[in-house]
Every structure is written in structure tokens, then in C-alpha cells.
Coordinates of N, CA and C in Angstrom, one line a residue:
X18 N 0.8 -1.2 0.0 CA 0.0 0.0 0.0 C 0.9 1.2 0.0
X19 N 0.7 2.1 -1.0 CA 1.5 3.3 -1.1 C 1.2 4.3 0.1
X20 N 2.3 4.9 0.6 CA 2.2 5.9 1.6 C 2.1 7.3 0.9
X21 N 1.1 8.1 1.3 CA 0.9 9.4 0.7 C 1.3 10.5 1.7
X22 N 1.8 11.6 1.1 CA 2.2 12.8 1.8 C 1.5 14.0 1.2
X23 N 1.3 15.1 1.9 CA 0.7 16.3 1.4 C 1.7 17.2 0.7
X24 N 1.4 17.6 -0.5 CA 2.3 18.5 -1.2 C 1.6 19.9 -1.3
X25 N 2.4 20.9 -1.3 CA 1.9 22.3 -1.4 C 2.4 22.8 -2.8
X26 N 1.4 23.4 -3.5 CA 1.7 24.0 -4.8 C 2.5 25.2 -4.6
X27 N 3.7 25.3 -5.2 CA 4.6 26.5 -5.1 C 4.4 27.4 -6.3
X28 N 4.3 26.7 -7.5 CA 4.2 27.5 -8.7 C 3.5 26.7 -9.8
X29 N 2.7 27.4 -10.6 CA 2.1 26.7 -11.8 C 2.5 27.5 -13.0
X30 N 3.0 26.8 -14.0 CA 3.4 27.4 -15.3 C 2.5 26.9 -16.3
X31 N 1.7 27.8 -16.9 CA 0.8 27.4 -18.0 C 1.5 27.7 -19.3
X32 N 1.9 26.6 -20.0 CA 2.7 26.8 -21.2 C 1.8 27.0 -22.4
X33 N 0.7 26.3 -22.5 CA -0.3 26.5 -23.5 C -1.7 26.3 -22.9
X34 N -2.8 26.3 -23.7 CA -4.1 26.1 -23.1 C -4.2 24.7 -22.4
X35 N -3.4 23.7 -22.8 CA -3.5 22.4 -22.2 C -2.2 21.9 -21.5
X36 N -1.1 22.5 -21.8 CA 0.2 22.0 -21.2 C 0.5 22.9 -20.0
X37 N 0.9 22.3 -18.9 CA 1.3 23.0 -17.7 C 2.2 22.3 -16.9
X38 N 2.9 23.0 -16.0 CA 3.9 22.3 -15.0 C 3.5 22.8 -13.6
X39 N 3.6 21.8 -12.7 CA 3.4 22.1 -11.3 C 4.7 21.9 -10.5
X40 N 5.0 23.0 -9.7 CA 6.1 22.9 -8.8 C 5.5 22.7 -7.4
X41 N 6.0 21.6 -6.8 CA 5.4 21.2 -5.5 C 6.4 21.0 -4.5
X42 N 6.1 21.4 -3.2 CA 7.0 21.1 -2.1 C 6.3 20.0 -1.3
X43 N 7.0 18.9 -1.1 CA 6.4 17.7 -0.4 C 7.6 16.9 0.2
X44 N 7.3 16.3 1.3 CA 8.4 15.5 2.0 C 8.5 14.1 1.5
X45 N 8.9 13.9 0.2 CA 9.0 12.6 -0.4 C 10.3 12.0 -0.1
X46 N 10.4 10.7 -0.2 CA 11.7 10.0 -0.1 C 12.6 10.3 -1.2
X47 N 14.0 10.1 -1.1 CA 14.9 10.2 -2.2 C 14.5 9.3 -3.3
X48 N 14.7 9.8 -4.6 CA 14.3 9.0 -5.7 C 15.5 9.0 -6.7
X49 N 15.4 8.2 -7.8 CA 16.4 8.1 -8.8 C 15.9 8.8 -10.0
X50 N 16.7 9.7 -10.7 CA 16.3 10.4 -11.9 C 15.7 9.4 -12.9
X51 N 14.5 9.7 -13.4 CA 13.8 8.9 -14.4 C 12.6 8.2 -13.8
X52 N 12.5 8.2 -12.4 CA 11.4 7.6 -11.8 C 10.2 8.5 -11.8
X53 N 9.0 7.9 -11.3 CA 7.8 8.7 -11.2 C 7.1 8.6 -9.9
X54 N 6.3 9.5 -9.6 CA 5.4 9.5 -8.4 C 4.0 9.4 -8.9
X55 N 3.1 9.2 -7.9 CA 1.6 9.4 -8.2 C 1.1 10.6 -7.5
X56 N 0.3 11.4 -8.3 CA -0.3 12.6 -7.7 C -1.8 12.2 -7.5
X57 N -2.4 12.8 -6.5 CA -3.8 12.4 -6.2 C -4.6 13.6 -5.6
X58 N -5.9 13.6 -5.9 CA -6.8 14.6 -5.3 C -8.0 13.9 -4.8
X59 N -8.6 14.4 -3.8 CA -9.9 13.8 -3.3 C -11.0 14.5 -4.2
X60 N -11.7 13.7 -4.9 CA -12.8 14.2 -5.8 C -14.0 13.4 -5.5
X61 N -15.1 14.1 -5.1 CA -16.3 13.4 -4.8 C -16.2 12.2 -3.8
X62 N -15.3 12.4 -2.8 CA -15.2 11.4 -1.8 C -14.2 10.3 -2.1
X63 N -13.6 10.3 -3.3 CA -12.6 9.3 -3.6 C -11.3 9.9 -4.0
X64 N -10.2 9.2 -3.8 CA -8.9 9.7 -4.2 C -8.7 9.3 -5.7
X65 N -8.5 10.2 -6.5 CA -8.2 10.0 -7.9 C -6.7 10.2 -8.1
X66 N -6.0 9.2 -8.7 CA -4.6 9.3 -8.8 C -4.1 8.8 -10.1
X67 N -2.9 9.4 -10.5 CA -2.3 9.1 -11.8 C -0.7 9.2 -11.5
X68 N 0.0 8.5 -12.4 CA 1.5 8.5 -12.3 C 2.0 9.6 -13.2
X69 N 3.0 10.3 -12.6 CA 3.7 11.4 -13.4 C 5.2 11.4 -13.1
X70 N 6.0 11.5 -14.1 CA 7.4 11.4 -13.9 C 7.9 12.8 -13.3
X71 N 9.0 12.6 -12.5 CA 9.6 13.8 -12.0 C 10.4 14.5 -13.1
X72 N 10.3 15.8 -13.2 CA 11.1 16.6 -14.2 C 12.4 17.1 -13.5
X73 N 12.3 17.4 -12.2 CA 13.4 17.9 -11.5 C 14.4 16.9 -11.2
X74 N 15.6 17.3 -10.9 CA 16.7 16.4 -10.5 C 16.4 16.0 -9.0
X75 N 16.9 14.8 -8.6 CA 16.6 14.4 -7.3 C 17.1 15.3 -6.2
X76 N 18.2 16.1 -6.5 CA 18.7 17.0 -5.5 C 18.0 18.3 -5.3
X77 N 17.0 18.5 -6.1 CA 16.2 19.8 -6.1 C 15.4 19.9 -4.8
X78 N 15.2 21.1 -4.3 CA 14.4 21.3 -3.1 C 12.9 21.0 -3.4
X79 N 12.4 21.4 -4.6 CA 11.0 21.2 -4.9 C 10.9 20.2 -6.0
X80 N 9.7 19.7 -6.2 CA 9.3 18.7 -7.2 C 8.7 19.4 -8.3
X81 N 8.9 18.8 -9.5 CA 8.3 19.4 -10.7 C 7.7 18.3 -11.6
X82 N 6.5 18.6 -12.1 CA 5.8 17.6 -13.0 C 5.3 18.4 -14.2
X83 N 5.4 17.7 -15.3 CA 4.9 18.3 -16.6 C 3.7 17.5 -17.1
X84 N 2.6 18.3 -17.2 CA 1.3 17.6 -17.5 C 0.5 18.2 -18.7
X85 N -0.4 17.4 -19.2 CA -1.3 17.8 -20.2 C -2.7 17.6 -19.7
X86 N -3.6 18.6 -20.0 CA -5.0 18.4 -19.6 C -5.7 17.6 -20.6
X87 N -6.3 16.5 -20.1 CA -7.2 15.7 -21.0 C -8.7 16.2 -20.6
X88 N -9.4 16.8 -21.5 CA -10.7 17.4 -21.2 C -11.6 16.5 -20.5
X89 N -11.7 15.2 -20.9 CA -12.6 14.3 -20.3 C -12.0 13.5 -19.2
X90 N -10.7 13.8 -18.8 CA -10.0 13.1 -17.7 C -10.6 13.5 -16.3
X91 N -10.4 12.5 -15.4 CA -10.9 12.7 -14.1 C -10.0 13.6 -13.2
X92 N -8.7 13.5 -13.5 CA -7.7 14.2 -12.6 C -7.1 15.4 -13.3
X93 N -6.7 15.3 -14.6 CA -5.9 16.4 -15.1 C -6.6 17.8 -15.1
X94 N -7.9 17.9 -15.4 CA -8.6 19.2 -15.3 C -8.5 19.8 -13.9
X95 N -8.8 19.0 -12.8 CA -8.7 19.6 -11.5 C -7.2 20.0 -11.1
X96 N -6.2 19.2 -11.6 CA -4.8 19.5 -11.4 C -4.5 20.8 -12.1
X97 N -5.1 21.0 -13.3 CA -4.8 22.2 -14.1 C -5.4 23.4 -13.4
X98 N -6.4 23.2 -12.6 CA -7.0 24.4 -11.9 C -6.3 24.8 -10.6
X99 N -5.3 24.0 -10.2 CA -4.7 24.3 -8.9 C -3.9 25.6 -9.0
X100 N -3.8 26.3 -7.9 CA -3.1 27.6 -7.7 C -2.1 27.5 -6.6
X101 N -1.0 28.3 -6.6 CA -0.1 28.3 -5.5 C -0.8 28.5 -4.2
X102 N -0.3 27.6 -3.3 CA -0.9 27.5 -2.0 C -1.9 26.4 -1.8
X103 N -2.4 25.9 -2.9 CA -3.3 24.7 -2.9 C -2.5 23.4 -2.5
X104 N -3.1 22.4 -2.2 CA -2.4 21.1 -1.8 C -2.9 20.0 -2.7
X105 N -2.1 19.0 -2.7 CA -2.5 17.7 -3.4 C -1.7 16.6 -2.7
X106 N -2.0 15.3 -3.0 CA -1.3 14.2 -2.4 C -0.3 13.7 -3.4
X107 N 0.9 13.3 -2.8 CA 2.0 12.7 -3.6 C 2.4 11.4 -2.9
X108 N 2.7 10.4 -3.7 CA 3.2 9.2 -3.1 C 4.6 9.5 -2.5
X109 N 4.9 9.0 -1.3 CA 6.2 9.3 -0.7 C 7.3 8.6 -1.4
X110 N 7.1 7.4 -1.9 CA 8.1 6.7 -2.5 C 7.9 6.6 -4.0
X111 N 9.0 6.9 -4.8 CA 9.0 6.9 -6.2 C 9.0 5.4 -6.7
X112 N 8.7 5.3 -8.0 CA 8.7 3.9 -8.6 C 9.2 4.0 -10.0
X113 N 9.5 2.9 -10.6 CA 9.9 2.8 -12.0 C 11.3 2.4 -12.3
X114 N 11.6 1.8 -13.4 CA 12.9 1.4 -13.8 C 13.5 2.0 -15.0
X115 N 12.9 3.2 -15.4 CA 13.4 3.9 -16.6 C 14.5 4.8 -16.1
X116 N 15.6 4.2 -15.7 CA 16.7 4.9 -15.1 C 18.0 4.4 -15.7
X117 N 19.1 5.2 -15.5 CA 20.4 5.0 -16.2 C 21.0 3.7 -15.8
X118 N 20.8 3.2 -14.5 CA 21.4 2.0 -14.0 C 20.9 0.8 -14.8
X119 N 19.8 0.9 -15.5 CA 19.2 -0.2 -16.3 C 19.8 -0.2 -17.8
X120 N 20.5 0.8 -18.1 CA 21.0 1.0 -19.5 C 22.4 0.3 -19.7
X121 N 22.6 -0.5 -20.7 CA 23.9 -1.2 -20.9 C 24.9 -0.2 -21.5
X122 N 26.1 -0.7 -21.5 CA 27.2 0.2 -22.1 C 26.9 0.4 -23.6
X123 N 27.2 1.6 -24.1 CA 27.0 2.0 -25.5 C 27.8 3.3 -25.7
X124 N 28.0 3.6 -27.0 CA 28.6 4.9 -27.3 C 27.6 6.0 -27.3
X125 N 26.5 5.8 -27.9 CA 25.5 6.9 -28.0 C 24.2 6.5 -27.4
X126 N 23.7 7.3 -26.4 CA 22.4 7.1 -25.8 C 21.4 8.0 -26.4
X127 N 20.4 7.4 -27.0 CA 19.3 8.2 -27.6 C 18.1 8.3 -26.7
X128 N 17.7 9.5 -26.4 CA 16.6 9.8 -25.5 C 15.4 10.3 -26.4
X129 N 14.4 9.5 -26.7 CA 13.4 9.9 -27.6 C 12.1 10.1 -26.8
X130 N 11.5 11.3 -26.8 CA 10.3 11.5 -26.1 C 9.2 12.3 -26.9
X131 N 8.0 12.0 -26.6 CA 6.9 12.7 -27.2 C 6.1 13.4 -26.0
X132 N 5.7 14.7 -26.3 CA 4.9 15.4 -25.4 C 5.5 15.5 -24.0
X133 N 4.6 15.3 -23.0 CA 5.1 15.5 -21.6 C 6.0 14.3 -21.1
X134 N 6.2 13.3 -21.9 CA 7.1 12.2 -21.6 C 8.6 12.7 -21.6
X135 N 8.8 14.0 -21.9 CA 10.1 14.5 -21.9 C 10.7 14.5 -20.4
X136 N 9.7 14.6 -19.4 CA 10.1 14.7 -18.0 C 11.2 13.9 -17.5
X137 N 11.2 12.6 -17.6 CA 12.2 11.8 -17.1 C 13.6 12.1 -17.6
X138 N 13.7 12.4 -18.9 CA 15.0 12.7 -19.5 C 15.5 14.0 -19.0
X139 N 14.7 15.0 -18.7 CA 15.1 16.3 -18.1 C 15.7 16.0 -16.7
X140 N 15.0 15.1 -16.0 CA 15.5 14.8 -14.6 C 16.8 14.2 -14.7
X141 N 17.0 13.2 -15.6 CA 18.3 12.5 -15.7 C 19.4 13.5 -16.1
X142 N 19.1 14.4 -17.1 CA 20.1 15.3 -17.6 C 20.5 16.4 -16.6
X143 N 19.4 16.9 -15.8 CA 19.7 17.9 -14.8 C 20.5 17.3 -13.7
X144 N 20.3 16.0 -13.4 CA 21.1 15.3 -12.3 C 22.5 15.2 -12.8
X145 N 22.7 14.8 -14.0 CA 24.0 14.8 -14.7 C 24.9 13.7 -14.2
X146 N 24.5 12.8 -13.4 CA 25.3 11.7 -12.9 C 25.1 10.4 -13.7
X147 N 26.2 9.7 -13.9 CA 26.2 8.4 -14.6 C 26.2 8.5 -16.1
X148 N 26.4 9.8 -16.6 CA 26.4 10.0 -18.1 C 27.8 10.0 -18.7
X149 N 28.8 10.0 -17.9 CA 30.1 10.0 -18.4 C 30.5 8.8 -19.2
X150 N 29.8 7.7 -19.0 CA 30.1 6.5 -19.8 C 29.7 6.5 -21.2
X151 N 28.9 7.5 -21.6 CA 28.4 7.6 -23.0 C 29.2 8.7 -23.7
X152 N 29.6 8.4 -24.9 CA 30.4 9.3 -25.7 C 29.5 10.5 -26.2
X153 N 28.3 10.1 -26.6 CA 27.3 11.1 -27.1 C 25.9 10.8 -26.5
X154 N 25.1 11.8 -26.3 CA 23.7 11.7 -25.9 C 22.9 12.5 -26.8
X155 N 21.8 11.9 -27.3 CA 20.9 12.6 -28.2 C 19.5 12.7 -27.5
X156 N 19.1 14.0 -27.3 CA 17.8 14.2 -26.7 C 16.8 14.7 -27.8
X157 N 15.8 13.9 -28.1 CA 14.8 14.3 -29.1 C 13.4 14.5 -28.4
X158 N 12.9 15.7 -28.6 CA 11.5 16.0 -28.1 C 10.6 16.2 -29.3
X159 N 9.5 15.4 -29.4 CA 8.6 15.5 -30.5 C 7.2 16.0 -29.9
X160 N 6.7 17.0 -30.7 CA 5.4 17.6 -30.3 C 4.6 17.9 -31.5
X161 N 3.4 18.3 -31.4 CA 2.5 18.6 -32.5 C 2.9 20.0 -33.1
X162 N 3.1 21.0 -32.3 CA 3.3 22.3 -32.7 C 4.5 22.9 -32.0
X163 N 5.1 23.9 -32.5 CA 6.3 24.5 -31.9 C 6.0 25.1 -30.5
X164 N 4.8 25.6 -30.3 CA 4.4 26.1 -29.0 C 4.4 25.0 -27.9
X165 N 4.3 23.8 -28.4 CA 4.3 22.7 -27.4 C 5.7 22.2 -26.9
X166 N 6.7 22.9 -27.4 CA 8.1 22.6 -27.0 C 8.4 23.4 -25.7
X167 N 7.7 23.1 -24.7 CA 7.7 23.9 -23.5 C 9.1 24.1 -22.9
X168 N 9.9 23.0 -22.9 CA 11.2 23.1 -22.2 C 12.4 23.2 -23.1
X169 N 12.1 23.8 -24.3 CA 13.2 24.0 -25.2 C 14.3 24.9 -24.7
X170 N 14.0 26.0 -24.0 CA 15.1 26.8 -23.4 C 16.0 26.0 -22.4
X171 N 15.3 25.1 -21.6 CA 16.1 24.3 -20.7 C 17.0 23.3 -21.4
X172 N 16.4 22.7 -22.5 CA 17.1 21.7 -23.3 C 18.4 22.4 -23.9
X173 N 18.2 23.6 -24.4 CA 19.4 24.3 -25.0 C 20.4 24.6 -23.9
X174 N 19.9 25.0 -22.7 CA 20.9 25.3 -21.6 C 21.7 24.0 -21.3
X175 N 21.0 22.9 -21.2 CA 21.6 21.6 -20.9 C 22.6 21.3 -22.0
X176 N 22.3 21.5 -23.3 CA 23.2 21.3 -24.4 C 24.5 22.1 -24.2
X177 N 24.4 23.3 -23.7 CA 25.5 24.2 -23.5 C 26.4 23.6 -22.3
X178 N 25.7 23.1 -21.3 CA 26.3 22.6 -20.1 C 27.2 21.4 -20.4
X179 N 26.7 20.5 -21.3 CA 27.3 19.3 -21.7 C 28.4 19.5 -22.7
X180 N 28.6 20.7 -23.2 CA 29.7 21.1 -24.0 C 30.0 20.2 -25.2
X181 N 29.0 19.9 -26.0 CA 29.2 19.1 -27.2 C 28.8 17.6 -27.1
X182 N 28.6 17.2 -25.9 CA 28.3 15.8 -25.7 C 26.8 15.5 -25.9
X183 N 26.0 16.5 -25.6 CA 24.5 16.4 -25.7 C 24.1 17.1 -27.0
X184 N 23.3 16.3 -27.8 CA 22.8 16.8 -29.1 C 21.2 16.9 -28.9
X185 N 20.7 18.1 -29.1 CA 19.3 18.3 -29.0 C 18.6 18.5 -30.3
X186 N 17.5 17.7 -30.5 CA 16.8 17.8 -31.8 C 15.3 17.8 -31.5
X187 N 14.6 18.8 -32.0 CA 13.1 18.8 -31.8 C 12.5 18.3 -33.1
X188 N 11.3 17.8 -32.9 CA 10.5 17.2 -34.0 C 9.0 17.8 -33.9
X189 N 8.5 18.4 -34.9 CA 7.2 18.9 -34.9 C 6.4 18.2 -36.0
X190 N 5.2 17.7 -35.6 CA 4.5 16.9 -36.6 C 3.5 17.6 -37.5
X191 N 3.0 18.8 -37.0 CA 1.9 19.4 -37.7 C 2.2 20.8 -38.3
X192 N 3.4 21.2 -38.3 CA 3.8 22.5 -39.0 C 5.3 22.4 -39.2
X193 N 5.8 23.2 -40.2 CA 7.2 23.3 -40.5 C 7.8 24.4 -39.6
X194 N 8.9 24.1 -38.9 CA 9.5 25.0 -38.0 C 11.0 25.0 -38.2
X195 N 11.6 26.2 -38.4 CA 13.1 26.2 -38.6 C 13.8 25.5 -37.4
X196 N 14.8 24.6 -37.8 CA 15.5 23.9 -36.7 C 14.9 22.6 -36.3
X197 N 13.6 22.4 -36.6 CA 13.0 21.2 -36.2 C 12.8 20.3 -37.4
X198 N 12.8 19.0 -37.1 CA 12.3 18.1 -38.2 C 10.8 18.1 -38.2
X199 N 10.2 17.8 -39.4 CA 8.8 17.7 -39.5 C 8.3 16.3 -39.8
X200 N 7.4 15.8 -39.0 CA 6.9 14.5 -39.2 C 6.8 13.7 -37.9
X201 N 6.7 12.4 -38.0 CA 6.6 11.5 -36.8 C 8.0 10.8 -36.6
X202 N 8.3 10.5 -35.4 CA 9.6 10.0 -35.1 C 9.9 8.6 -35.8
X203 N 9.0 7.7 -35.8 CA 9.3 6.4 -36.5 C 9.6 6.6 -38.0
X204 N 8.9 7.5 -38.7 CA 9.2 7.8 -40.1 C 10.6 8.5 -40.3
X205 N 10.9 9.4 -39.4 CA 12.2 10.1 -39.5 C 13.4 9.1 -39.2
X206 N 13.1 8.1 -38.4 CA 14.2 7.1 -38.2 C 14.2 6.2 -39.5
X207 N 13.1 5.8 -40.0 CA 13.0 4.9 -41.1 C 13.7 5.5 -42.4
X208 N 13.5 6.8 -42.6 CA 14.2 7.4 -43.8 C 15.5 8.0 -43.6
X209 N 16.0 7.9 -42.4 CA 17.4 8.4 -42.1 C 17.4 9.9 -41.7
X210 N 16.3 10.5 -41.7 CA 16.3 12.0 -41.5 C 16.8 12.4 -40.1
X211 N 16.5 11.6 -39.1 CA 16.9 11.9 -37.7 C 18.4 11.7 -37.6
X212 N 19.0 10.7 -38.1 CA 20.4 10.5 -38.1 C 21.1 11.6 -38.8
X213 N 20.6 12.0 -40.0 CA 21.2 13.0 -40.8 C 21.3 14.4 -40.0
X214 N 20.1 14.7 -39.3 CA 20.0 15.9 -38.6 C 21.0 16.0 -37.4
X215 N 21.1 14.9 -36.7 CA 22.0 14.8 -35.5 C 23.4 14.6 -35.9
X216 N 23.7 13.9 -37.0 CA 25.0 13.6 -37.4 C 25.7 12.4 -36.7
X217 N 24.8 11.5 -36.2 CA 25.3 10.3 -35.6 C 24.5 9.1 -36.1
X218 N 25.1 7.9 -36.2 CA 24.4 6.7 -36.6 C 23.5 6.2 -35.5
X219 N 22.4 5.6 -35.9 CA 21.5 5.0 -34.9 C 21.5 3.5 -35.3
X220 N 22.2 2.7 -34.6 CA 22.3 1.3 -34.9 C 22.6 0.5 -33.6
X221 N 22.5 -0.9 -33.8 CA 22.7 -1.8 -32.7 C 24.2 -1.9 -32.2
X222 N 25.1 -1.5 -33.1 CA 26.5 -1.6 -32.8 C 27.0 -0.5 -31.8
X223 N 26.4 0.7 -32.0 CA 26.9 1.8 -31.2 C 25.9 2.5 -30.2
X224 N 24.6 2.2 -30.4 CA 23.6 2.9 -29.7 C 22.6 2.1 -28.8
X225 N 22.0 2.9 -27.9 CA 20.9 2.3 -27.1 C 19.8 3.4 -27.1
X226 N 18.6 3.0 -27.3 CA 17.5 3.9 -27.3 C 16.6 3.8 -26.1
X227 N 16.4 5.0 -25.4 CA 15.4 5.1 -24.4 C 14.2 5.8 -25.0
X228 N 13.0 5.1 -25.0 CA 11.8 5.6 -25.6 C 10.8 5.9 -24.5
X229 N 10.2 7.1 -24.6 CA 9.1 7.4 -23.6 C 8.1 8.3 -24.2
X230 N 6.8 7.8 -24.1 CA 5.8 8.7 -24.6 C 4.5 7.9 -25.0
X231 N 3.8 8.5 -26.0 CA 2.6 8.0 -26.6 C 2.8 6.5 -26.9
X232 N 1.9 5.6 -26.4 CA 2.1 4.2 -26.6 C 2.2 3.8 -28.1
X233 N 1.5 4.5 -28.9 CA 1.5 4.2 -30.4 C 2.9 4.5 -30.9
X234 N 3.5 5.7 -30.6 CA 4.8 6.1 -31.0 C 5.8 5.1 -30.5
X235 N 5.7 4.6 -29.3 CA 6.7 3.7 -28.7 C 6.6 2.4 -29.5
X236 N 5.4 1.9 -29.7 CA 5.3 0.6 -30.5 C 5.8 0.7 -31.9
X237 N 5.4 1.8 -32.6 CA 5.9 2.0 -34.0 C 7.4 2.2 -34.1
X238 N 8.0 2.9 -33.1 CA 9.4 3.2 -33.1 C 10.2 1.9 -32.8
X239 N 9.7 1.1 -31.9 CA 10.3 -0.2 -31.6 C 10.3 -1.1 -32.8
X240 N 9.2 -1.1 -33.6 CA 9.1 -1.9 -34.8 C 10.1 -1.5 -35.8
X241 N 10.2 -0.2 -36.0 CA 11.1 0.4 -37.0 C 12.5 0.1 -36.7
X242 N 12.9 0.2 -35.4 CA 14.2 -0.1 -34.9 C 14.6 -1.6 -35.1
X243 N 13.6 -2.4 -34.9 CA 13.7 -3.8 -35.0 C 13.9 -4.2 -36.5
X244 N 13.1 -3.6 -37.4 CA 13.1 -4.0 -38.8 C 14.2 -3.4 -39.6
X245 N 14.6 -2.2 -39.2 CA 15.6 -1.5 -40.0 C 17.0 -1.3 -39.4
X246 N 17.1 -1.5 -38.0 CA 18.3 -1.3 -37.3 C 18.8 -2.5 -36.6
X247 N 18.0 -3.6 -36.7 CA 18.4 -4.9 -36.0 C 18.5 -4.7 -34.5
X248 N 17.7 -3.8 -33.9 CA 17.7 -3.5 -32.5 C 16.6 -4.3 -31.8
X249 N 16.8 -4.7 -30.6 CA 15.7 -5.5 -29.9 C 15.6 -4.9 -28.5
X250 N 14.4 -5.3 -27.9 CA 14.1 -4.8 -26.6 C 15.2 -5.3 -25.6
X251 N 15.5 -4.4 -24.6 CA 16.5 -4.7 -23.6 C 15.9 -5.3 -22.4
X252 N 16.4 -6.5 -22.0 CA 15.9 -7.2 -20.8 C 17.2 -7.5 -19.9
X253 N 17.0 -7.5 -18.6 CA 18.1 -7.8 -17.8 C 18.7 -9.2 -18.1
X254 N 17.8 -10.2 -18.4 CA 18.3 -11.5 -18.7 C 18.8 -11.7 -20.1
X255 N 18.4 -10.7 -20.9 CA 18.8 -10.7 -22.4 C 19.1 -9.3 -22.8
X256 N 20.3 -8.8 -22.7 CA 20.6 -7.4 -23.0 C 20.2 -7.1 -24.5
X257 N 19.7 -5.9 -24.7 CA 19.3 -5.4 -26.0 C 19.6 -4.0 -26.2
X258 N 18.8 -3.3 -27.0 CA 19.2 -2.0 -27.4 C 18.0 -0.9 -27.3
X259 N 16.9 -1.4 -26.7 CA 15.7 -0.5 -26.6 C 15.1 -0.6 -25.2
X260 N 15.1 0.5 -24.5 CA 14.4 0.5 -23.2 C 13.2 1.5 -23.3
X261 N 12.0 1.1 -23.0 CA 10.8 1.9 -23.2 C 9.9 2.0 -22.0
X262 N 9.2 3.1 -22.0 CA 8.1 3.4 -21.0 C 6.9 4.0 -21.7
X263 N 5.8 3.4 -21.6 CA 4.5 4.0 -22.1 C 4.1 5.1 -21.1
X264 N 3.6 6.2 -21.6 CA 3.3 7.4 -20.7 C 1.9 7.5 -20.3
X265 N 1.1 6.5 -20.6 CA -0.2 6.4 -20.0 C -0.8 5.0 -20.1

């Protein structure tokens, strides 16, 4: 049974009409970058809860979550309505295995995210620990429109901090944007566009892919990597090249 603590809303950032971030102060246990917590609210006498990845590094004083409002959802609209000073429930202990300790040795670590699934990668990169074993890191954030690239300034700051080791690439599916690739991640891998833009090969010999996001994107990308790059799912008992997490 999960133990819950009360969190206080410190800040709400409204990126678009549907994308927002919550900064929360709560007495949670230490966690590993890439893990998630559950957020909950009492609604009509019952606790409604959902899992959300930490965006912040584990050493941060406050917790940060990146969310999208689902109009028909039970929890995201009430979360969207929260203001500084309001409270919500947070699981004290984090969960999940989408962490660097689970990633085998490789030259290039590919971090591919859609939408709010960017969160765990930002946590890992802000923490900055355990990344020295990779020669290159590629961070790809895919969204529908340029306005949905909420954390692009932070991504570019991280790119500067890593001094050539981190390669940032944005992908926008529904409009053409300078500096971004246009289309869906699986297609951009299939036709070589992603590799060409980044300037690094994506293959089983040199790389490992961490995939996080829309379940359909994850499935399609896994299939493309299997069919065109001879990459397979990574398991502890059978090391591979793809580690994935569905984001709902």
C-alpha cells in the first residue's frame, strides 16, 4: 500500500491552453532520476490518482511535474485548476525502472520523447550523474506544434552545459519550424532523417534507445528499430538496445 504525503503547490506554469507544469513542495523519499510518483486529489469522496514522472533532479528542493490536460479526464482538469498555496497528495516513495542503471554500455544514448514524456529525460540530464560512460547523448523531443516545446530553453541550456556531448533535436508533426524536423519519429528514423540531422548513426553496434511517450509512438518506433536497425528490446536476462516506457 502506497504511503501518501501532502504537497503544497509552489508555482504553476501554463505553457499553452493544455500544457502546464506544477512545482510542488512535499516530504517525499529520495528518488532516482527517471522515476515517477503518483499525484492524487480527493474528488467526490474518492482519491483519484495518476502516475507522473519527476522533471526535477533528485537533489532539487522542490518537485516538478509536466502535465497535459485531458478534457474528459478525471484528474488532469482539477490539477490544471490548482493555484499556488493549494495542496495535493503525492506518493512518498517513487517507482519505475526507466533509469540509467538499467542501461547497458554503449557509445550513443538516444533519448526519444513525445509530449510530456520529456520529463524523465530532463530529470536525468539535470542530475548529470552516470552520463560520463556515454560518448554522445541525443535528446529528441517530439510535439505537434512549436508552441508545445515547453522546455526547449532548458534543453538548450543543458546542451551548453554538456559542451558538445549532448545533441538536442526537436520534431514537430503538424507544422514546419526552422531547426525542427517535420513528421513522426518512426518515419524520421526509417528514412534516415533523424540520423542526418543529428550527425550520428542509430544502430545496434553503437547505440541504445530510451523511448518514452505515446504508446503508439513507442510501439511504432520499436518496430522500425527492429526492422531497419536490428535492435531489440533490452531485458536484464537478455541485453538489448531499446528501453521503453509508455506514458499512460
